[in-house]
Short mmCIF file of C-alpha atoms in Angstrom, two decimals:
data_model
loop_
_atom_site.label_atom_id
_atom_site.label_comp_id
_atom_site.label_asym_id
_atom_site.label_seq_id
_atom_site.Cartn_x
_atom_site.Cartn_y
_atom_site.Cartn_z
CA UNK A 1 -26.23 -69.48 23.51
CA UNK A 2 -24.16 -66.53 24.00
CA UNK A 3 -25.61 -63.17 25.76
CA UNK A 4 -26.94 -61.09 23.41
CA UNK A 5 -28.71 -63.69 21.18
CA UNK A 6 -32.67 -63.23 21.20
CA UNK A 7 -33.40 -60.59 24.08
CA UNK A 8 -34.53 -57.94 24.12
CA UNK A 9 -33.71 -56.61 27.77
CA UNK A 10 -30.45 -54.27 28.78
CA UNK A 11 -28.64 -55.36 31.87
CA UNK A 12 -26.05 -53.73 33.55
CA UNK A 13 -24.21 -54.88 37.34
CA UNK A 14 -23.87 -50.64 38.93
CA UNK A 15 -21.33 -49.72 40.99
CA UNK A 16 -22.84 -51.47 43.91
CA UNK A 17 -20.48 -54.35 43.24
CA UNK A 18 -16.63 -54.33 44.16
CA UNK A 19 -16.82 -50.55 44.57
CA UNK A 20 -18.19 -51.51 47.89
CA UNK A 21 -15.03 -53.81 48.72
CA UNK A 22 -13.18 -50.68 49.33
CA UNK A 23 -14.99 -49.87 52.41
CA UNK A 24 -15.52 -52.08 55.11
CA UNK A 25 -19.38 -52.41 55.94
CA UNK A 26 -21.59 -54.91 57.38
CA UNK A 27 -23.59 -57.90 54.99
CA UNK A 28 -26.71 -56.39 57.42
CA UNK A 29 -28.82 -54.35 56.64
CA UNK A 30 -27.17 -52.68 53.73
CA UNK A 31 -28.01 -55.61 51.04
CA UNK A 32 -31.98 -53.95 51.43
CA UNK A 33 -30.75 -50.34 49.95
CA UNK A 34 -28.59 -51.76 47.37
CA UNK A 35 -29.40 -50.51 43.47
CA UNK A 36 -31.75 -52.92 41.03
CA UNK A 37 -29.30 -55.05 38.82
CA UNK A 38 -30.83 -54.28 35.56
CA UNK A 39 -33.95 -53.26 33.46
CA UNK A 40 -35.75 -54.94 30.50
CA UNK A 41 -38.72 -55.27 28.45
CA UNK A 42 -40.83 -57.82 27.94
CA UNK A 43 -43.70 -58.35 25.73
CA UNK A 44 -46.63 -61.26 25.64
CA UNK A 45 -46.22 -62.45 28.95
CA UNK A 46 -48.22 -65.77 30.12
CA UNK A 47 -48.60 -67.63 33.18
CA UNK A 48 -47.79 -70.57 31.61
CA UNK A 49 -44.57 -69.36 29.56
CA UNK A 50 -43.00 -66.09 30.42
CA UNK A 51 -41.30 -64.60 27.16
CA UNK A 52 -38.05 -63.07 28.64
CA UNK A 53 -35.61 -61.97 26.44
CA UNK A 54 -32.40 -60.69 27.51
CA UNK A 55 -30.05 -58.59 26.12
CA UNK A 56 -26.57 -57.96 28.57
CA UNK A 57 -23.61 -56.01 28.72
CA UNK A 58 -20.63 -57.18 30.35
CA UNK A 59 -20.17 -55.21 33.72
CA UNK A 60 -17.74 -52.50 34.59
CA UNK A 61 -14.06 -53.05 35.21
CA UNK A 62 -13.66 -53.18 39.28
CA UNK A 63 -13.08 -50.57 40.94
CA UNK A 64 -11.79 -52.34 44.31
CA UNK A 65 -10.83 -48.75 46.21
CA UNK A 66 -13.83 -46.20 45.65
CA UNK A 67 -13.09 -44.46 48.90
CA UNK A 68 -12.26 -44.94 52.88
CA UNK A 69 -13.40 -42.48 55.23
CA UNK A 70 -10.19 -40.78 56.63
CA UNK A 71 -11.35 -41.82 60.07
CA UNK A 72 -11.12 -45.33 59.43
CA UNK A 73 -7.54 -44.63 59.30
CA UNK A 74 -4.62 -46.55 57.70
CA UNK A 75 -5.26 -50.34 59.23
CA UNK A 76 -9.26 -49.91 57.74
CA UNK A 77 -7.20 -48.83 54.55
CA UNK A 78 -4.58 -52.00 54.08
CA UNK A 79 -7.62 -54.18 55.30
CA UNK A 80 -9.54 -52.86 52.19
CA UNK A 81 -6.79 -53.51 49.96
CA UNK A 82 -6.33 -56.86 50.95
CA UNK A 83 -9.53 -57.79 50.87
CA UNK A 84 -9.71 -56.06 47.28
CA UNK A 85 -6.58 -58.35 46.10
CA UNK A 86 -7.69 -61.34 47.45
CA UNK A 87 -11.46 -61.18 45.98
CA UNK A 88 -9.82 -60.18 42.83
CA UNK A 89 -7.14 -63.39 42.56
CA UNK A 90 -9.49 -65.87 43.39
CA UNK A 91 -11.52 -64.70 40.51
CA UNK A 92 -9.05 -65.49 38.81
CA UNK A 93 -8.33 -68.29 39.47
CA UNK A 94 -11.75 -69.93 39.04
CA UNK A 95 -12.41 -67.56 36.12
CA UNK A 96 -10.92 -70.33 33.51
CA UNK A 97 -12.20 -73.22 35.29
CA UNK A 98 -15.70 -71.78 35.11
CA UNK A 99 -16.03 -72.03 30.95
CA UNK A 100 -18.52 -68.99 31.04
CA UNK A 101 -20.85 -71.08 32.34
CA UNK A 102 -23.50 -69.32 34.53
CA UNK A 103 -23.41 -69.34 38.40
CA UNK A 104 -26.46 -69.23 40.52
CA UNK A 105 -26.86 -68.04 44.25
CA UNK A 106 -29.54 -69.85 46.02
CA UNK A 107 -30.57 -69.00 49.60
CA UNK A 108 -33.38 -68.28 52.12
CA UNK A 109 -34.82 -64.54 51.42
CA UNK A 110 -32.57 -61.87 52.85
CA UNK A 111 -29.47 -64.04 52.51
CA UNK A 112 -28.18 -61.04 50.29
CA UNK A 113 -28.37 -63.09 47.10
CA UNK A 114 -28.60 -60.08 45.12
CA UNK A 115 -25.72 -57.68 46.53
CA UNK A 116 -23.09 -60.67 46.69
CA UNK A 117 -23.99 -61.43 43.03
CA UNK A 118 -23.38 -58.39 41.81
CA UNK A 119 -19.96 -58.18 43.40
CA UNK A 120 -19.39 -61.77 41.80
CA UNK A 121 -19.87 -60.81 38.20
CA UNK A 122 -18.25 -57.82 39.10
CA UNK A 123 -14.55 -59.48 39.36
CA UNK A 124 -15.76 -62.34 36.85
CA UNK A 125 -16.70 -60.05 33.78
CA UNK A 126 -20.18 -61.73 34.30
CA UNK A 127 -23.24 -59.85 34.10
CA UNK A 128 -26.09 -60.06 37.30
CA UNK A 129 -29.35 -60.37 37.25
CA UNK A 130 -31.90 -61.08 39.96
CA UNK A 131 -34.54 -63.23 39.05
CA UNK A 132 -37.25 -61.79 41.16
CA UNK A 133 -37.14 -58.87 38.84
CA UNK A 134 -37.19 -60.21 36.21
CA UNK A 135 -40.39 -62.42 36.84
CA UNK A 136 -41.66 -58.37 37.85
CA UNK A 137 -41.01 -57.30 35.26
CA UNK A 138 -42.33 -59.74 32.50
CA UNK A 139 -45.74 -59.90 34.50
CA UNK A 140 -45.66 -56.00 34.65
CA UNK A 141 -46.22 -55.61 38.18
CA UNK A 142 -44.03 -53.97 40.45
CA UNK A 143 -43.40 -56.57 43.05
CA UNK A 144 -43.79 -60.11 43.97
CA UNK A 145 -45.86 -59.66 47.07
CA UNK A 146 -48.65 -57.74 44.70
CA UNK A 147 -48.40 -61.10 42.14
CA UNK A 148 -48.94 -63.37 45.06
CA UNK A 149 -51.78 -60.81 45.95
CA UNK A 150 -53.16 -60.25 42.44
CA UNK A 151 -52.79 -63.85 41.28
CA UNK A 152 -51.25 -66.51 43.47
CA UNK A 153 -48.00 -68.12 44.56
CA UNK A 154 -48.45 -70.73 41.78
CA UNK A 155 -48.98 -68.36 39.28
CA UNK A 156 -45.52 -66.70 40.20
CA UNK A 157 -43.45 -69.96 40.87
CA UNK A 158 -44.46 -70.86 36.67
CA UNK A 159 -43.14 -67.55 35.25
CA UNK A 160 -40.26 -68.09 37.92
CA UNK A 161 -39.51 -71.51 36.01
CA UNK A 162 -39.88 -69.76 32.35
CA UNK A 163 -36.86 -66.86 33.72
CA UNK A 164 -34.99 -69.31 35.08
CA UNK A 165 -35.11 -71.56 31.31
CA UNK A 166 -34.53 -68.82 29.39
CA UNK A 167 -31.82 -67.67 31.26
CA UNK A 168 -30.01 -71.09 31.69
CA UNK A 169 -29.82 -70.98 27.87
CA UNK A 170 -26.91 -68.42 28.25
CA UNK A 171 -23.56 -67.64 29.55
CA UNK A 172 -21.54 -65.77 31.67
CA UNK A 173 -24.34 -64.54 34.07
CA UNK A 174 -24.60 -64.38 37.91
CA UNK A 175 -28.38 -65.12 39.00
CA UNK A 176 -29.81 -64.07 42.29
CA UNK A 177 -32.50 -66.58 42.24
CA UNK A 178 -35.54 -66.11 44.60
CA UNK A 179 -35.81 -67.74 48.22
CA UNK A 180 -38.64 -70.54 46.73
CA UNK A 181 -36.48 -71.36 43.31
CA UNK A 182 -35.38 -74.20 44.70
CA UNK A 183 -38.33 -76.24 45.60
CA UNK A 184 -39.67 -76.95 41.96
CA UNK A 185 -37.28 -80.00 40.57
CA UNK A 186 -37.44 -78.14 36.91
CA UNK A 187 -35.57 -74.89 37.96
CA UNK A 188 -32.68 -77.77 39.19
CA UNK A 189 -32.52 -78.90 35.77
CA UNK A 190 -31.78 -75.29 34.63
CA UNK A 191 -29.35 -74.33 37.36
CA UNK A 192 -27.45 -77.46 37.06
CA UNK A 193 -26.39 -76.65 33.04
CA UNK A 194 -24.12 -73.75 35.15
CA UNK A 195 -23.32 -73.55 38.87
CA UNK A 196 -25.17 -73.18 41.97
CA UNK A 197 -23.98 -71.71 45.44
CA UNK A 198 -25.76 -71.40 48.75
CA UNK A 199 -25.85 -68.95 50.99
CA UNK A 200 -26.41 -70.12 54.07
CA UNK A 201 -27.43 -68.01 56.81
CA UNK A 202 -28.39 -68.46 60.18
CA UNK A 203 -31.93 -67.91 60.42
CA UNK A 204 -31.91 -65.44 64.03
CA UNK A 205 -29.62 -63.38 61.84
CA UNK A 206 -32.36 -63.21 58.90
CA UNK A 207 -34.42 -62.65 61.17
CA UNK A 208 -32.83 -59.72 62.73
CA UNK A 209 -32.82 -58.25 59.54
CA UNK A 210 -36.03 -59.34 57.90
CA UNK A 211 -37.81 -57.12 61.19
CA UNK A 212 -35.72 -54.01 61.47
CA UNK A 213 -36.53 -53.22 57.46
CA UNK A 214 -39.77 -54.96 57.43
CA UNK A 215 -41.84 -57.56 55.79
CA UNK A 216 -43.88 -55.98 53.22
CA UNK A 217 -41.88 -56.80 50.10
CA UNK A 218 -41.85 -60.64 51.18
CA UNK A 219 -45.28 -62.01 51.07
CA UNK A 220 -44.56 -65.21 52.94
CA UNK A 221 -43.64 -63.27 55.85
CA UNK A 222 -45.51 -60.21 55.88
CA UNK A 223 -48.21 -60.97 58.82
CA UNK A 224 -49.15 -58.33 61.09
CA UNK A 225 -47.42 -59.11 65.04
CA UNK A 226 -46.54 -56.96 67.82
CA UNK A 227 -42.99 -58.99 67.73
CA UNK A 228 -41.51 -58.64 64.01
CA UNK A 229 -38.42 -60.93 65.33
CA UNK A 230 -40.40 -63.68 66.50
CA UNK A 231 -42.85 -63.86 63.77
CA UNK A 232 -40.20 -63.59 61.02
CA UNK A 233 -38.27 -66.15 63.32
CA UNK A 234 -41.11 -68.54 63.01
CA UNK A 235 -41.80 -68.55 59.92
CA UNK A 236 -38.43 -68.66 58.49
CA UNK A 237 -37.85 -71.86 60.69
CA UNK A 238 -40.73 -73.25 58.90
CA UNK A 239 -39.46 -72.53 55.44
CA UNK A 240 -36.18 -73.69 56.44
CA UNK A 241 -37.21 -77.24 57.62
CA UNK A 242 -39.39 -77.59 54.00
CA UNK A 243 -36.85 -76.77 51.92
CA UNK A 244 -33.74 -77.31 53.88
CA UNK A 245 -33.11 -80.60 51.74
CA UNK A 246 -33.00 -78.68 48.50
CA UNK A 247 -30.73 -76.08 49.62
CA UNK A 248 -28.43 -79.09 50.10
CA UNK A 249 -28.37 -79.42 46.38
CA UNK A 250 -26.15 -76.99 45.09
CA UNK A 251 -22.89 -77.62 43.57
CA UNK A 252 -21.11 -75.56 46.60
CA UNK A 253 -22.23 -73.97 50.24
CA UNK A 254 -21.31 -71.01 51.59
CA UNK A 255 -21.85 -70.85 55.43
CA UNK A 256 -21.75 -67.39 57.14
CA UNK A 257 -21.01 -68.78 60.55
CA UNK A 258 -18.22 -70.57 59.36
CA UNK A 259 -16.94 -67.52 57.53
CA UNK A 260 -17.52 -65.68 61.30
CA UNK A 261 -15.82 -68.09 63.14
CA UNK A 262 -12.74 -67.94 60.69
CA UNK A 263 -12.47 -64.22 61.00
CA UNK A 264 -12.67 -64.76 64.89
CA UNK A 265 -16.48 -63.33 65.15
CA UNK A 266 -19.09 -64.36 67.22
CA UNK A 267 -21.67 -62.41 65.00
CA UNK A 268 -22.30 -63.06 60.99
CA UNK A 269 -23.55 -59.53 61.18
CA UNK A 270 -19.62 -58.63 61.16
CA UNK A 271 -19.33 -59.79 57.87
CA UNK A 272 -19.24 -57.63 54.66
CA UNK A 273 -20.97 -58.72 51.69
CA UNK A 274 -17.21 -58.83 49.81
CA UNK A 275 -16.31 -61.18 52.44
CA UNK A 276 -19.55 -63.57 52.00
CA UNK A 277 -18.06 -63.01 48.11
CA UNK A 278 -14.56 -64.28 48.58
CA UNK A 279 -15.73 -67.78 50.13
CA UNK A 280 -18.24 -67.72 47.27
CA UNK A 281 -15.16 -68.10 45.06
CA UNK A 282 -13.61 -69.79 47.31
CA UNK A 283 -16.09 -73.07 46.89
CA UNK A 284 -16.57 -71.93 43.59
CA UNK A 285 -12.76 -72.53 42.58
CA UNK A 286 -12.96 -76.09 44.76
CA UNK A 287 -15.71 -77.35 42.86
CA UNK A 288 -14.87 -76.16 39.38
CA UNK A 289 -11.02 -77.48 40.32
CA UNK A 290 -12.27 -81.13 41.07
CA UNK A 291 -14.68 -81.73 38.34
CA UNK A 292 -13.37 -84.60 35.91
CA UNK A 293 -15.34 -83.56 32.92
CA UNK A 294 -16.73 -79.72 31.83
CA UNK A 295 -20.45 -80.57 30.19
CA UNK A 296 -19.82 -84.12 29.53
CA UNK A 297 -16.35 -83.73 28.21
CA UNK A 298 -12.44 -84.18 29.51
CA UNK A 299 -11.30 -80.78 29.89
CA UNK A 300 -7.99 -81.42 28.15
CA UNK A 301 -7.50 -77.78 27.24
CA UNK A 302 -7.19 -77.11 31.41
CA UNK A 303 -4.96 -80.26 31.56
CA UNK A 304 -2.42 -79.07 28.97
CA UNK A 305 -2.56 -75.84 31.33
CA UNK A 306 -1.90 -77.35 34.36
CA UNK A 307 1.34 -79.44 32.83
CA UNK A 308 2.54 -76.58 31.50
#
């Protein structure tokens, strides 16, 4: 069904998004301070069935030059426009080929799910929502790491599941799905009615990250150790090698090193989030391109386009 239908939360993407592709800034660490995607409420909340309702807004029109600091100069300047085109044509181009359908960014934690989505439904007219926050939200607690406390991991993968059915049910959404989506086969069966994108990220990187802004929001890593890095290290490996295989199942990969090495970087940490966002749409627009069929049926409305 269309956004809008039977919810009963307000979403709206903030100026976090493309704003941002106006100035040239590192994926690391800013995806930590970035601004919550939206707010709802939820009533009746079980851990068998979560009751989300969602009511969204499309987001704001991009905004691709917000402002350069003078000292960048003019080459910092014509970067940012480029980059600000070239995010904004491959939307574009993909934009048709999508259908409305939703698109779902899947990822280790700290892969900056949440900040790259936002800048997707940004150019795309989508709306973003993270579905960490949601699960939050319709439990009432203010984190994840208190329900894993409070109840358990299990209790929080099932209400995970019921945000992730309700909001496969709609269109035109970007979802920031949480580090463990992927290893339940039901929350496959809802991603795969849209399209799902991984962001993959070399794990020293995350880990880099993970330990200079800490550990306490992420339960599965937050263990006290006199080295953060190798800790976080350690037990991202770990979580890597379980769930490495479903990763692997998303309709399209996005590799940060690969990205790097195109760019002529030795270090992902070079990268901007609007450049992680550009291959997004880059994939995006190869898979979307090649399919034969659009929910079962011949897209013959995207042939008569293409003959045209």
């Amino acid at each position: 069904m269309e956004v809008g239908a039977s919810m009963a939360m307000t979403s709206r993407a903030p100026g976090a998004g493309v704003a941002g592709a106006g100035v040239r800034r590192s994926a690391f660490p800013v995806w930590e301070k970035q601004a919550r995607a939206g707010s709802l409420r939820v009533g009746g909340a079980t851990a068998g069935a979560t009751a989300v309702a969602v009511r969204a807004r499309g987001t704001r029109p991009v905004t691709p030059l917000c402002s350069v600091r003078a000292s960048r100069g003019n080459e910092s300047l014509h970067d940012s426009v480029d980059e600000a085109l070239l995010l904004k044509r491959k939307s574009e181009e993909v934009l048709f080929h999508l259908n409305g359908r939703c698109i779902y960014l899947v990822g280790m934690m700290g892969s900056g799910k949440s900040t790259v989505g936002k800048i997707l439904a940004e150019v795309l007219g989508y709306s973003c929502f993270d579905s960490d926050k949601l699960v939050e939200q319709a439990v009432g607690m203010p984190s994840v790491a208190q329900i894993f406390k409070v109840h358990s991991e299990a209790f929080f993968r099932e209400n995970e599941s019921s945000v992730l059915r309700d909001l496969s049910s709609m269109r035109r959404l970007v979802v920031a799905t949480g580090g463990g989506a992927v290893i339940r086969p039901i929350n496959w069966n809802y991603m795969k009615k849209g399209l799902s994108v991984w962001l993959d990220v070399p794990l020293d990187a995350l880990a880099k990250r993970i330990s200079q802004v800490g550990t306490a929001s992420r339960p599965l890593l937050d263990q006290p150790s006199d080295d953060p890095y190798t800790a976080a290290f350690t037990k991202l490996s770990m979580l890597a090698e379980q769930r490495g295989e479903a990763y692997a199942n998303a309709d399209a990969r996005v590799s940060l090193e690969e990205i790097a090495a195109k760019q002529g970087h030795g270090d992902v940490s070079k990268l901007t989030p609007t450049d992680i966002a550009i291959e997004a749409l880059l994939k995006i627009g190869n898979f979307v391109t090649e399919e034969p069929t659009v929910h079962g049926q011949v897209d013959s409305q995207s042939r008569k386009m293409q003959a045209l």
